[in-house]
Short mmCIF file of C-alpha atoms in Angstrom, two decimals:
data_model
loop_
_atom_site.label_atom_id
_atom_site.label_comp_id
_atom_site.label_asym_id
_atom_site.label_seq_id
_atom_site.Cartn_x
_atom_site.Cartn_y
_atom_site.Cartn_z
CA MET A 25 0.10 -0.01 0.10
CA THR A 26 3.01 2.36 0.83
CA SER A 27 3.90 2.00 -3.12
CA SER A 28 0.77 3.61 -4.08
CA ARG A 29 1.36 6.80 -2.32
CA LYS A 30 2.49 10.03 -3.98
CA THR A 31 4.93 12.47 -3.15
CA TRP A 32 5.21 15.77 -4.88
CA GLY A 33 7.99 18.13 -6.31
CA PHE A 34 7.82 21.85 -7.02
CA SER A 35 9.06 22.49 -10.44
CA SER A 36 8.09 23.19 -14.01
CA MET A 37 7.27 22.39 -17.64
CA ARG A 38 7.89 18.77 -17.17
CA SER A 39 6.07 15.98 -19.42
CA LYS A 40 4.98 12.59 -18.58
CA THR A 41 7.33 10.88 -20.87
CA ARG A 42 10.25 11.77 -18.57
CA ALA A 43 9.26 9.19 -15.89
CA PRO A 44 11.53 6.47 -17.39
CA LEU A 45 14.36 8.87 -17.01
CA ASP A 46 14.21 9.13 -13.33
CA GLU A 47 16.08 6.05 -12.90
CA ALA A 48 19.61 5.26 -11.67
CA GLU A 49 21.20 5.18 -15.34
CA ASN A 50 20.73 9.08 -15.55
CA PRO A 51 23.70 10.52 -13.60
CA PHE A 52 22.02 14.16 -13.00
CA ARG A 53 19.41 12.62 -11.11
CA ARG A 54 21.71 10.99 -8.60
CA ARG A 55 23.88 14.09 -7.76
CA LEU A 56 21.88 16.82 -6.49
CA PHE A 57 22.95 18.00 -2.86
CA SER A 58 25.82 15.36 -3.00
CA SER A 59 28.25 18.17 -2.05
CA PHE A 60 26.43 20.02 0.75
CA ARG A 61 28.85 21.70 3.12
CA SER A 62 30.92 19.32 5.37
CA ASP A 63 30.07 21.39 8.37
CA ARG A 64 26.38 20.49 8.25
CA ARG A 65 27.16 16.63 7.98
CA GLU A 66 28.44 15.68 11.32
CA GLN A 67 25.39 17.16 13.06
CA ARG A 68 23.21 15.28 10.76
CA SER A 69 24.80 11.94 10.93
CA GLN A 70 22.44 10.54 13.50
CA GLU A 71 19.23 11.63 11.47
CA GLU A 72 20.78 9.81 8.32
CA GLU A 73 21.17 6.54 10.19
CA ASP A 74 17.49 6.80 11.57
CA ASP A 75 16.36 7.12 8.09
CA ALA A 76 18.44 4.39 6.59
CA ASP A 77 15.33 1.91 6.69
CA LYS A 78 13.13 4.30 4.83
CA ARG A 79 11.20 2.34 1.93
CA ARG A 80 10.00 5.24 -0.24
CA THR A 81 12.27 6.58 -2.89
CA LEU A 82 13.46 10.11 -2.49
CA SER A 83 13.40 12.52 -5.29
CA ASP A 84 15.52 15.73 -5.53
CA THR A 85 15.01 18.35 -3.19
CA GLU A 86 12.37 16.02 -1.40
CA ILE A 87 11.75 17.07 2.33
CA GLU A 88 10.94 14.34 4.86
CA THR A 89 9.23 15.82 7.72
CA ASN A 90 7.91 14.15 10.82
CA ASN A 91 4.47 14.12 9.12
CA GLY A 92 5.21 13.03 5.75
CA VAL A 93 6.92 13.91 2.55
CA PHE A 94 6.91 16.72 0.06
CA LEU A 95 9.26 17.55 -2.70
CA SER A 96 10.61 21.04 -3.93
CA GLY A 97 12.51 20.20 -6.86
CA GLU A 98 12.30 17.48 -9.70
CA ASP A 99 15.59 15.50 -9.96
CA GLN A 100 16.61 12.48 -8.14
CA SER A 101 19.52 12.63 -5.67
CA ASP A 102 21.69 10.36 -3.67
CA MET A 103 20.11 9.37 -0.45
CA GLY A 104 22.51 10.55 1.83
CA ALA A 105 22.60 13.99 0.78
CA MET A 106 18.81 14.07 0.62
CA LYS A 107 18.61 12.95 4.24
CA ARG A 108 20.84 15.61 5.36
CA PHE A 109 18.54 18.43 3.62
CA SER A 110 15.47 16.86 5.25
CA THR A 111 16.81 17.70 8.61
CA LEU A 112 16.47 21.49 7.75
CA PHE A 113 12.75 21.20 7.37
CA SER A 114 12.33 18.67 10.11
CA SER A 115 13.94 21.05 12.73
CA PHE A 116 11.98 23.96 11.39
CA ARG A 117 8.72 21.92 12.12
CA GLY A 118 9.88 20.91 15.38
CA LYS A 119 10.36 24.76 16.40
CA ILE A 120 6.71 25.53 15.27
CA SER A 121 5.05 22.48 16.79
CA LYS A 122 7.03 21.98 19.86
CA ASP A 123 4.15 23.52 22.37
CA ARG A 124 1.13 22.03 20.00
CA THR A 125 -0.89 19.28 20.89
CA GLY A 126 -0.72 16.08 18.81
CA LYS A 127 -3.97 17.02 16.68
CA GLU A 128 -4.34 19.66 14.24
CA PRO A 129 -7.44 21.74 14.23
CA ASP A 130 -10.15 20.64 11.84
CA LEU A 131 -10.72 22.73 8.83
CA PRO A 132 -14.26 24.39 8.47
CA ALA A 133 -16.63 22.07 7.12
CA SER A 134 -18.21 22.35 3.78
CA THR A 135 -21.27 20.97 1.95
CA GLU A 136 -20.00 17.85 0.23
CA LEU A 137 -21.36 15.67 -2.82
CA SER A 138 -22.26 11.94 -1.95
CA SER A 139 -19.57 9.49 -1.95
CA VAL A 140 -20.86 8.09 -5.12
CA GLU A 141 -20.99 11.66 -6.88
CA GLU A 142 -17.58 12.46 -5.58
CA LYS A 143 -16.13 9.13 -7.10
CA ALA A 144 -17.80 10.17 -10.41
CA LYS A 145 -16.34 13.70 -10.22
CA GLU A 146 -12.87 12.20 -9.30
CA GLN A 147 -13.11 9.95 -12.43
CA ARG A 148 -13.76 13.23 -14.38
CA TYR A 149 -10.98 14.88 -12.80
CA SER A 150 -8.55 12.09 -13.52
CA SER A 151 -9.25 12.61 -17.38
CA GLY A 152 -8.34 16.12 -17.05
CA GLN A 153 -11.61 17.67 -17.27
CA PHE A 154 -11.66 19.33 -13.97
CA PHE A 155 -10.57 22.86 -13.37
CA PHE A 156 -9.14 22.20 -10.32
CA GLU A 157 -8.50 20.03 -7.42
CA TYR A 158 -8.64 22.02 -4.34
CA LEU A 159 -9.05 25.70 -3.26
CA VAL A 160 -7.51 26.39 0.17
CA VAL A 161 -7.17 29.64 2.05
CA VAL A 162 -4.12 30.02 4.10
CA ARG A 163 -3.61 32.63 6.86
CA PRO A 164 -0.62 32.88 9.57
CA LYS A 165 -1.53 31.87 12.87
CA LYS A 166 -0.04 32.89 16.33
CA THR A 167 1.68 30.01 17.91
CA LYS A 168 2.08 29.67 21.60
CA ASP A 169 5.62 30.71 20.78
CA GLY A 170 4.79 33.97 19.64
CA ILE A 171 5.46 33.20 15.87
CA TYR A 172 3.38 33.19 13.01
CA GLU A 173 2.60 29.76 11.10
CA PRO A 174 0.63 29.67 7.94
CA GLN A 175 -2.42 27.38 8.33
CA ILE A 176 -5.21 26.35 6.15
CA ILE A 177 -8.49 27.88 7.37
CA TYR A 178 -10.71 26.98 4.66
CA GLN A 179 -10.51 23.89 1.94
CA PHE A 180 -12.91 23.14 -0.83
CA PRO A 181 -13.92 20.30 -1.31
CA LYS A 182 -13.02 18.66 2.05
CA LYS A 183 -13.02 14.97 1.05
CA ASP A 184 -14.50 12.28 2.64
CA GLY A 185 -14.45 8.39 2.23
CA MET A 186 -10.84 8.09 2.11
CA VAL A 187 -8.93 5.40 3.69
CA ARG A 188 -6.32 6.27 6.38
CA PHE A 189 -2.96 6.50 4.11
CA GLN A 190 -4.90 8.52 1.41
CA LYS A 191 -6.12 11.15 3.89
CA GLU A 192 -2.55 11.34 5.40
CA GLU A 193 -1.24 11.81 2.05
CA GLU A 194 -3.58 14.67 1.23
CA GLU A 195 -2.88 16.46 4.53
CA LYS A 196 0.76 16.33 3.86
CA THR A 197 0.40 17.97 0.53
CA LEU A 198 -1.86 20.48 1.91
CA LYS A 199 0.53 21.54 4.49
CA ALA A 200 3.55 21.65 1.95
CA LEU A 201 1.33 24.09 0.09
CA THR A 202 1.43 26.62 3.10
CA LEU A 203 5.10 26.91 2.89
CA PHE A 204 4.77 28.40 -0.69
CA CYS A 205 1.88 30.66 0.34
CA PHE A 206 3.81 32.32 2.92
CA PRO A 207 7.55 31.68 1.87
CA GLU A 208 8.98 34.32 4.16
CA GLY A 209 8.78 31.85 7.08
CA VAL A 210 7.60 32.75 10.46
CA ASN A 211 8.39 36.34 10.84
CA TRP A 212 5.04 37.90 10.45
CA ALA A 213 3.24 41.05 12.18
CA PRO A 214 -0.43 42.60 11.58
CA LEU A 215 -0.33 44.82 8.74
CA THR A 216 -2.61 47.69 7.64
CA GLU A 217 -1.48 47.95 4.13
CA TYR A 218 -0.20 45.26 1.81
CA PRO A 219 -0.22 45.01 -2.05
CA SER A 220 -2.40 42.10 -3.70
CA GLU A 221 0.12 39.59 -5.44
CA THR A 222 -0.66 36.62 -7.69
CA PHE A 223 2.18 33.88 -8.17
CA SER A 224 2.36 30.35 -9.16
CA PHE A 225 4.54 27.06 -8.77
CA VAL A 226 4.17 23.48 -10.03
CA LEU A 227 4.21 20.18 -8.04
CA THR A 228 5.44 17.28 -10.06
CA ASP A 229 4.96 13.69 -8.99
CA VAL A 230 7.72 11.04 -9.17
CA ASP A 231 5.95 9.63 -12.20
CA GLY A 232 6.12 12.90 -14.01
CA THR A 233 2.41 14.06 -13.53
CA ARG A 234 2.04 17.75 -12.83
CA LYS A 235 -0.28 19.87 -10.81
CA ASN A 236 0.04 23.58 -10.93
CA GLY A 237 -0.34 25.91 -7.67
CA TYR A 238 -1.67 29.47 -8.28
CA CYS A 239 -1.82 31.76 -5.35
CA ARG A 240 -3.31 34.94 -4.72
CA ARG A 241 -1.98 36.80 -1.51
CA LEU A 242 -3.80 40.00 -0.12
CA LEU A 243 -4.94 41.95 2.95
CA PRO A 244 -8.77 41.10 3.74
CA ASP A 245 -11.13 43.85 4.35
CA GLY A 246 -11.34 45.02 7.57
CA LYS A 247 -10.06 47.79 10.10
CA GLY A 248 -6.86 48.17 11.84
CA ALA A 249 -3.78 46.19 11.50
CA ARG A 250 -4.48 42.32 10.31
CA LEU A 251 -2.75 39.45 8.82
CA PRO A 252 -2.90 38.80 5.12
CA GLU A 253 -4.49 35.56 3.46
CA ALA A 254 -3.60 33.58 0.41
CA TYR A 255 -5.88 31.86 -1.83
CA CYS A 256 -4.38 28.65 -3.39
CA ILE A 257 -5.78 26.67 -6.24
CA ILE A 258 -4.32 23.42 -7.10
CA SER A 259 -5.01 22.26 -10.81
CA ASN A 260 -3.59 19.80 -13.28
CA VAL A 261 -4.18 22.78 -15.79
CA ALA A 262 -1.30 25.34 -16.63
CA CYS A 263 -3.18 28.53 -17.46
CA PHE A 264 -1.96 31.57 -15.30
CA GLY A 265 -4.22 34.09 -16.72
CA LEU A 266 -7.41 32.11 -16.41
CA PHE A 267 -6.91 31.38 -12.74
CA SER A 268 -6.03 34.84 -12.05
CA LYS A 269 -9.46 35.74 -13.31
CA ILE A 270 -11.14 33.09 -10.99
CA PHE A 271 -9.11 34.68 -8.16
CA ASP A 272 -10.85 37.93 -9.03
CA GLU A 273 -14.40 36.15 -8.52
CA VAL A 274 -13.21 34.28 -5.06
CA GLU A 275 -11.87 37.63 -3.84
CA GLN A 276 -15.34 39.37 -4.70
CA ARG A 277 -17.12 36.60 -2.79
CA ARG A 278 -14.60 36.65 0.28
CA LYS A 279 -15.46 40.28 0.77
CA ILE A 280 -18.95 39.18 1.73
CA SER A 281 -18.43 35.71 3.35
CA MET A 282 -16.28 32.66 3.13
CA ALA A 283 -19.59 30.99 2.73
CA MET A 284 -20.10 32.76 -0.66
CA ILE A 285 -16.79 30.95 -2.28
CA TYR A 286 -18.47 27.52 -2.08
CA PRO A 287 -21.21 27.83 -4.78
CA PHE A 288 -19.05 29.56 -7.24
CA MET A 289 -16.44 26.93 -6.91
CA GLN A 290 -18.84 24.16 -7.11
CA SER A 291 -20.13 25.42 -10.36
CA LEU A 292 -16.59 25.79 -11.58
CA ARG A 293 -15.58 22.17 -10.53
CA GLU A 294 -18.44 20.75 -12.41
CA SER A 295 -17.64 22.54 -15.69
CA ALA A 296 -15.50 21.01 -18.32
CA PHE A 297 -12.21 22.93 -18.84
CA PRO A 298 -12.42 24.56 -22.35
CA ALA A 299 -10.07 23.52 -25.10
CA PRO A 300 -7.66 26.09 -26.50
CA GLY A 301 -9.30 29.01 -27.96
CA HIS A 302 -12.67 28.28 -26.35
CA THR A 303 -14.76 29.70 -23.51
CA VAL A 304 -16.72 28.10 -20.96
CA ASN A 305 -19.63 30.20 -19.04
CA ILE A 306 -20.36 29.86 -15.34
CA LYS A 307 -23.25 31.02 -13.48
CA SER A 308 -22.73 33.04 -10.40
CA PHE A 309 -24.90 34.57 -7.57
CA ILE A 310 -24.09 37.22 -5.51
CA PRO A 311 -26.55 38.91 -3.19
CA GLU A 312 -27.26 42.80 -4.59
CA ARG A 313 -25.98 41.91 -7.88
CA GLY A 314 -28.15 38.83 -8.59
CA THR A 315 -27.23 35.77 -11.15
CA GLU A 316 -24.25 36.85 -13.66
CA ILE A 317 -22.69 34.91 -16.30
CA ILE A 318 -18.94 34.63 -15.94
CA SER A 319 -17.12 33.89 -19.03
CA LEU A 320 -13.57 32.25 -18.88
CA THR A 321 -11.63 31.99 -22.05
CA ARG A 322 -8.47 29.80 -22.80
CA PRO A 323 -5.74 31.20 -24.94
CA THR A 324 -5.42 29.67 -28.11
CA ASP A 325 -1.70 28.78 -28.03
CA SER A 326 -1.80 26.39 -25.18
CA TRP A 327 2.09 26.12 -24.68
CA LEU A 328 2.33 29.93 -23.89
CA GLU A 329 -0.99 30.07 -21.50
CA HIS A 330 1.13 29.73 -18.38
CA VAL A 331 3.48 32.73 -19.05
CA ASP A 332 3.07 36.32 -19.30
CA PHE A 333 6.29 37.91 -21.01
CA ARG A 334 5.39 41.32 -20.24
CA THR A 335 7.00 40.90 -16.47
CA LEU A 336 10.19 39.59 -17.94
CA PHE A 337 10.74 42.30 -20.62
CA LYS A 338 9.76 44.94 -18.17
CA CYS A 339 12.34 43.96 -15.61
CA LEU A 340 15.24 43.06 -18.07
CA SER A 341 16.31 44.69 -21.26
CA ASP A 342 16.63 42.60 -24.36
CA ASP A 343 20.47 42.47 -23.79
CA GLU A 344 19.90 41.25 -20.44
CA VAL A 345 17.31 38.60 -21.58
CA LEU A 346 19.59 37.17 -23.96
CA LYS A 347 22.38 36.90 -21.25
CA VAL A 348 20.09 34.89 -19.23
CA PHE A 349 18.68 32.83 -22.20
CA ALA A 350 22.52 31.89 -22.93
CA ALA A 351 23.04 30.55 -19.46
CA THR A 352 20.03 28.84 -19.17
CA VAL A 353 20.56 27.01 -22.49
CA LEU A 354 23.84 25.87 -21.13
CA GLU A 355 21.98 24.60 -17.87
CA ARG A 356 23.73 26.76 -15.32
CA ARG A 357 22.78 27.65 -12.09
CA ILE A 358 20.49 30.82 -11.93
CA VAL A 359 19.13 32.66 -8.87
CA PHE A 360 16.61 35.67 -9.54
CA ILE A 361 16.19 38.10 -7.00
CA ALA A 362 12.90 40.33 -6.53
CA ASP A 363 10.69 41.67 -3.73
CA GLU A 364 7.25 40.39 -5.32
CA LEU A 365 6.35 36.69 -5.62
CA GLY A 366 4.54 37.37 -8.67
CA THR A 367 7.73 38.85 -10.36
CA LEU A 368 9.50 35.86 -9.55
CA SER A 369 7.27 33.34 -10.89
CA GLN A 370 6.25 35.16 -13.85
CA VAL A 371 10.00 35.62 -14.84
CA ILE A 372 11.24 32.00 -14.19
CA HIS A 373 8.24 30.44 -16.20
CA ALA A 374 8.99 32.88 -19.03
CA VAL A 375 12.84 32.14 -19.23
CA ALA A 376 11.81 28.31 -19.25
CA VAL A 377 9.52 28.94 -22.16
CA LEU A 378 12.14 30.68 -24.36
CA LEU A 379 14.01 27.21 -24.22
CA TYR A 380 11.03 25.77 -26.51
CA PRO A 381 11.03 23.14 -28.01
CA PHE A 382 13.30 22.05 -25.26
CA ILE A 383 12.40 21.76 -21.60
CA TRP A 384 14.24 22.48 -18.37
CA GLN A 385 15.09 19.16 -16.80
CA HIS A 386 16.67 20.29 -13.63
CA THR A 387 15.53 21.95 -10.11
CA LEU A 388 13.01 25.01 -10.84
CA ILE A 389 11.65 26.57 -7.79
CA SER A 390 9.99 29.90 -8.75
CA ILE A 391 9.68 31.04 -5.09
CA VAL A 392 12.16 29.32 -2.61
CA PRO A 393 10.71 29.11 1.08
CA GLU A 394 13.18 30.70 3.79
CA ILE A 395 13.37 27.14 5.28
CA LEU A 396 14.60 25.92 2.09
CA ILE A 397 17.21 28.31 1.08
CA ASP A 398 20.02 25.91 1.26
CA VAL A 399 18.92 24.73 -2.09
CA VAL A 400 21.25 27.24 -3.42
CA MET A 401 24.12 24.98 -2.29
CA ALA A 402 22.96 22.29 -4.92
CA PRO A 403 25.86 21.68 -7.43
CA THR A 404 23.60 20.95 -10.18
CA PRO A 405 21.82 23.24 -12.51
CA TYR A 406 18.64 24.99 -11.30
CA LEU A 407 16.39 28.03 -11.79
CA LEU A 408 15.54 29.71 -8.59
CA GLY A 409 13.39 32.73 -7.41
CA VAL A 410 14.41 34.16 -3.94
CA GLN A 411 13.09 37.23 -2.18
CA LYS A 412 15.32 39.98 -1.79
CA SER A 413 15.34 39.87 2.07
CA LEU A 414 16.95 36.37 1.53
CA ALA A 415 19.57 37.53 -1.04
CA GLU A 416 22.59 37.38 0.97
CA GLN A 417 21.92 33.85 1.70
CA ALA A 418 21.58 33.00 -1.72
CA THR A 419 24.42 34.80 -3.43
CA ASP A 420 27.22 33.30 -1.37
CA GLN A 421 27.92 30.54 -3.88
CA THR A 422 30.32 30.48 -6.66
CA GLU A 423 29.67 29.97 -10.37
CA LEU A 424 26.30 31.47 -10.36
CA LEU A 425 24.17 33.89 -12.49
CA VAL A 426 22.55 36.07 -9.83
CA VAL A 427 19.91 38.28 -11.61
CA ASP A 428 18.28 41.26 -9.47
CA LEU A 429 14.86 41.96 -10.88
CA SER A 430 13.97 44.34 -8.31
CA GLU A 431 13.28 48.10 -9.04
CA GLY A 432 15.95 50.65 -8.36
CA ARG A 433 18.73 48.05 -8.33
CA LYS A 434 22.18 49.08 -8.82
CA GLU A 435 23.23 46.28 -11.17
CA THR A 436 21.32 43.57 -12.72
CA PHE A 437 23.73 40.96 -12.58
CA ILE A 438 25.16 40.61 -9.15
CA LYS A 439 27.19 37.69 -9.99
CA SER A 440 27.86 35.93 -13.47
CA MET A 441 30.38 33.53 -15.06
CA GLY A 442 31.69 36.10 -17.05
CA ASP A 443 31.37 34.50 -20.57
CA GLU A 444 27.56 34.71 -20.94
CA ASP A 445 27.86 37.39 -23.72
CA THR A 446 29.81 35.02 -25.87
CA ILE A 447 28.00 31.78 -25.53
CA LEU A 448 25.45 32.44 -28.44
CA PRO A 449 26.65 32.67 -31.96
CA HIS A 450 27.18 36.54 -32.53
CA LYS A 451 25.25 36.51 -35.82
CA LEU A 452 22.23 34.58 -34.33
CA LYS A 453 22.17 36.69 -31.36
CA ASP A 454 21.81 39.77 -33.35
CA GLU A 455 19.05 38.27 -35.15
CA ILE A 456 17.20 37.65 -32.10
CA LYS A 457 17.67 41.39 -30.92
CA GLN A 458 16.58 42.21 -34.18
CA ALA A 459 13.45 40.31 -34.03
CA LEU A 460 12.57 41.46 -30.39
CA GLY A 461 12.65 45.03 -31.83
CA ALA A 462 9.18 44.29 -33.16
CA LYS A 463 7.80 44.90 -29.67
CA ASN A 464 7.62 47.92 -27.42
CA GLU A 465 6.89 48.99 -23.92
CA ASN A 466 3.16 49.04 -24.60
CA SER A 467 2.98 45.80 -26.55
CA SER A 468 0.11 43.59 -25.17
CA LEU A 469 0.25 40.25 -24.07
CA GLU A 470 -1.02 38.82 -27.35
CA GLU A 471 1.56 40.67 -29.34
CA LEU A 472 4.49 39.39 -27.07
CA ASN A 473 3.14 35.94 -27.56
CA ARG A 474 3.63 36.31 -31.05
CA VAL A 475 6.76 38.21 -31.29
CA VAL A 476 8.96 36.44 -28.46
CA PRO A 477 8.51 32.92 -30.16
CA GLU A 478 9.19 34.28 -33.37
CA ALA A 479 12.45 35.54 -32.06
CA PHE A 480 13.62 32.61 -30.08
CA LEU A 481 12.35 29.59 -31.99
CA PRO A 482 14.32 30.30 -35.10
CA PHE A 483 17.50 30.18 -33.19
CA PHE A 484 16.99 26.38 -32.61
CA ILE A 485 16.04 25.79 -35.92
CA LYS A 486 19.25 27.27 -37.41
CA THR A 487 21.39 25.37 -34.75
CA VAL A 488 19.69 22.00 -34.28
CA GLY A 489 17.05 21.93 -36.80
CA HIS A 490 18.56 19.32 -38.97
CA PHE A 491 18.53 16.78 -36.16
CA GLN A 492 16.05 14.48 -38.06
CA LYS A 493 18.44 13.77 -40.87
CA TYR A 494 20.90 12.28 -38.39
CA ILE A 495 18.19 10.04 -36.59
CA VAL A 496 18.93 6.75 -38.30
CA ARG A 497 16.22 3.87 -38.21
CA ASN A 498 17.54 0.22 -38.70
CA GLY A 499 14.13 -1.02 -39.61
CA LYS A 500 10.49 0.42 -39.71
CA ASP A 501 9.48 -0.61 -36.22
CA GLN A 502 13.10 -0.42 -34.83
CA GLN A 503 14.17 2.51 -32.29
CA ALA A 504 16.30 4.86 -33.94
CA GLU A 505 19.87 6.01 -33.33
CA PHE A 506 21.13 9.76 -33.13
CA GLN A 507 24.51 10.25 -34.99
CA ARG A 508 25.78 13.02 -32.69
CA THR A 509 29.36 13.37 -34.23
CA HIS A 510 27.99 13.80 -37.85
CA PHE A 511 25.11 15.92 -36.72
CA CYS A 512 27.74 18.52 -35.20
CA LYS A 513 29.99 18.30 -38.24
CA ALA A 514 27.29 19.02 -40.51
CA LEU A 515 27.15 22.86 -39.35
CA GLU A 516 29.26 25.05 -41.64
CA SER A 517 29.48 28.06 -39.41
CA LYS A 518 32.42 27.52 -36.81
CA SER A 519 30.64 29.62 -34.22
CA THR A 520 27.47 27.74 -34.34
CA ARG A 521 29.34 24.62 -34.49
CA ARG A 522 31.25 25.43 -31.22
CA PHE A 523 28.01 26.35 -29.58
CA VAL A 524 26.16 23.15 -30.66
CA LYS A 525 28.79 20.97 -29.36
CA LYS A 526 28.28 22.34 -25.91
CA PHE A 527 24.37 22.38 -26.28
CA VAL A 528 24.18 18.75 -27.28
CA GLN A 529 25.80 17.81 -23.73
CA THR A 530 22.94 19.25 -22.09
CA GLN A 531 20.28 17.07 -20.50
CA MET A 532 17.29 18.96 -22.17
CA PHE A 533 18.81 18.15 -25.66
CA ASP A 534 19.63 14.60 -24.57
CA LEU A 535 16.07 13.93 -23.48
CA PHE A 536 14.74 15.57 -26.79
CA VAL A 537 16.71 13.31 -28.87
CA GLN A 538 15.60 10.25 -26.76
CA GLU A 539 12.03 11.21 -27.44
CA MET A 540 12.79 11.39 -31.08
CA GLU A 541 14.53 8.11 -31.18
CA GLN A 542 11.50 6.52 -29.63
CA ARG A 543 8.90 8.00 -31.52
CA PRO A 544 7.33 5.87 -34.26
CA ALA A 545 8.56 6.74 -37.83
CA SER A 546 5.10 7.70 -38.92
CA GLN A 547 5.07 10.55 -36.43
CA ASP A 548 8.21 12.13 -38.01
CA GLY A 549 7.79 15.62 -39.02
CA THR A 550 4.21 15.81 -37.47
CA GLY A 551 5.30 18.00 -34.29
CA PHE A 552 5.05 21.71 -34.04
CA PHE A 553 8.82 22.36 -34.03
CA ASP A 554 9.17 19.84 -37.14
CA LYS A 555 6.64 22.09 -38.86
CA LYS A 556 8.55 25.08 -38.19
CA ILE A 557 11.71 23.64 -39.43
CA ALA A 558 9.83 22.52 -42.89
CA GLU A 559 8.40 26.19 -43.01
CA TYR A 560 11.92 27.50 -42.89
CA ASN A 561 13.66 25.21 -45.07
CA LYS A 562 10.92 25.79 -47.65
CA LYS A 563 11.54 29.71 -47.21
CA MET A 564 15.49 29.09 -47.83
CA ARG A 565 14.71 27.01 -51.04
CA GLU A 566 12.69 29.86 -52.29
CA LYS A 567 15.08 32.52 -51.44
CA ALA A 568 17.96 30.70 -53.17
CA LYS A 569 15.98 30.16 -56.18
CA LYS A 570 15.35 33.78 -56.60
CA HIS A 571 19.25 34.30 -56.16
#
């Protein structure tokens, strides 16, 4: 029964086809945190021995608590290093719960479907038709120690009929979410003013299944000093803009009563999630406003619906974006610094999308909670978002690119490797800059969703777009083999060839090629990237004929 339990990771953009790679044959998945500081090792040696008989396979940055497991990254690591890291979270939990009784306070009850109806809805959710799995409201609560610990004060739906271990696993996941709703830690105080902010993260199961976390944090209506609240929605759908609109509706209902949230979320939960470019209409009733129809439209380009490029290009110039892109392409360690949680999550997800059709394969935590700040010591690649108040703890490592996104900063790159400007072939970098010139400060999200992919996708077409010629099949039904050496030599430009020789060593390229080798021959040339390559080659042939 233990094997059926799920553990979750906080990461991004991970496809289900990655699951077979989460095994020992992939060295990247065995090394994260293998070089934690030696001064931490001795004090944790006893915890390592106590954990030696754990049966559950730990994954990258998985945090083993006294009450359960959650993950904050996505790659597997060696067991010993992970146990050392686990004590960080365990000790934190001990501090905030040492005077607490053994049982957590019950969540407010909500009207529920019958067990038969709920089972039917769960089946519908598992097929990907539900808008969301959970809505929770989180608020810091003062403990007997005088510190503030984030706790769930409302949950919809509150599931019944679970066996014991299922209920325990659900509670562990929900508790983990509170850390990402309030990543600053326990140092809170009542406030009279607090700007609303919306941000996101991704939970990744060890089998590659993704769930997305969307949060809106704000100061509830009232007088005098009070504590902020965070609304958090968990969904298997990645669509930031759409869930931001849902938060608008939830926020309006919260101003009236917590009970007003339920009927709207129930209607939403029973509605089918729209296909790209389509709209779903939800009936909504609010006293004094009556019944209204709320229209929720999904963007046409589904691979861009989780990002907003406006934040990226508001924080960074085109040259600065290219510098970050260059470091990301070579899978380096990158830390982003900002005051606002929304800025961190939007910029990191936008940077990851610039890699399309490739997928970032290493640790990605858009907002690093204070208690997990030691993740910056990981020796393997990562994309991390760190609040400025924690910047000093995140920038004392070597071989980092540290990007300050905050307003009024003295410099954008606090740390760098020094070669970021020379990674990309000069001619191709100029072409990206020229294409980005089609946007301006007032460009809409729709315009950026057109301009940005048209600027970056050709870079990969011109560097590795000839990959299909070097995937050789021995037979119709046989797995293909990629001829890496011939692939690199085929490039005429020396600067492009130098770049590609480095790029083919990355894990994102390795996984891409593996997927191409494994796909049936009948699917060759049918993917989005394949079609863009074909369009480019056709354009080049037509250009050659004219000359």
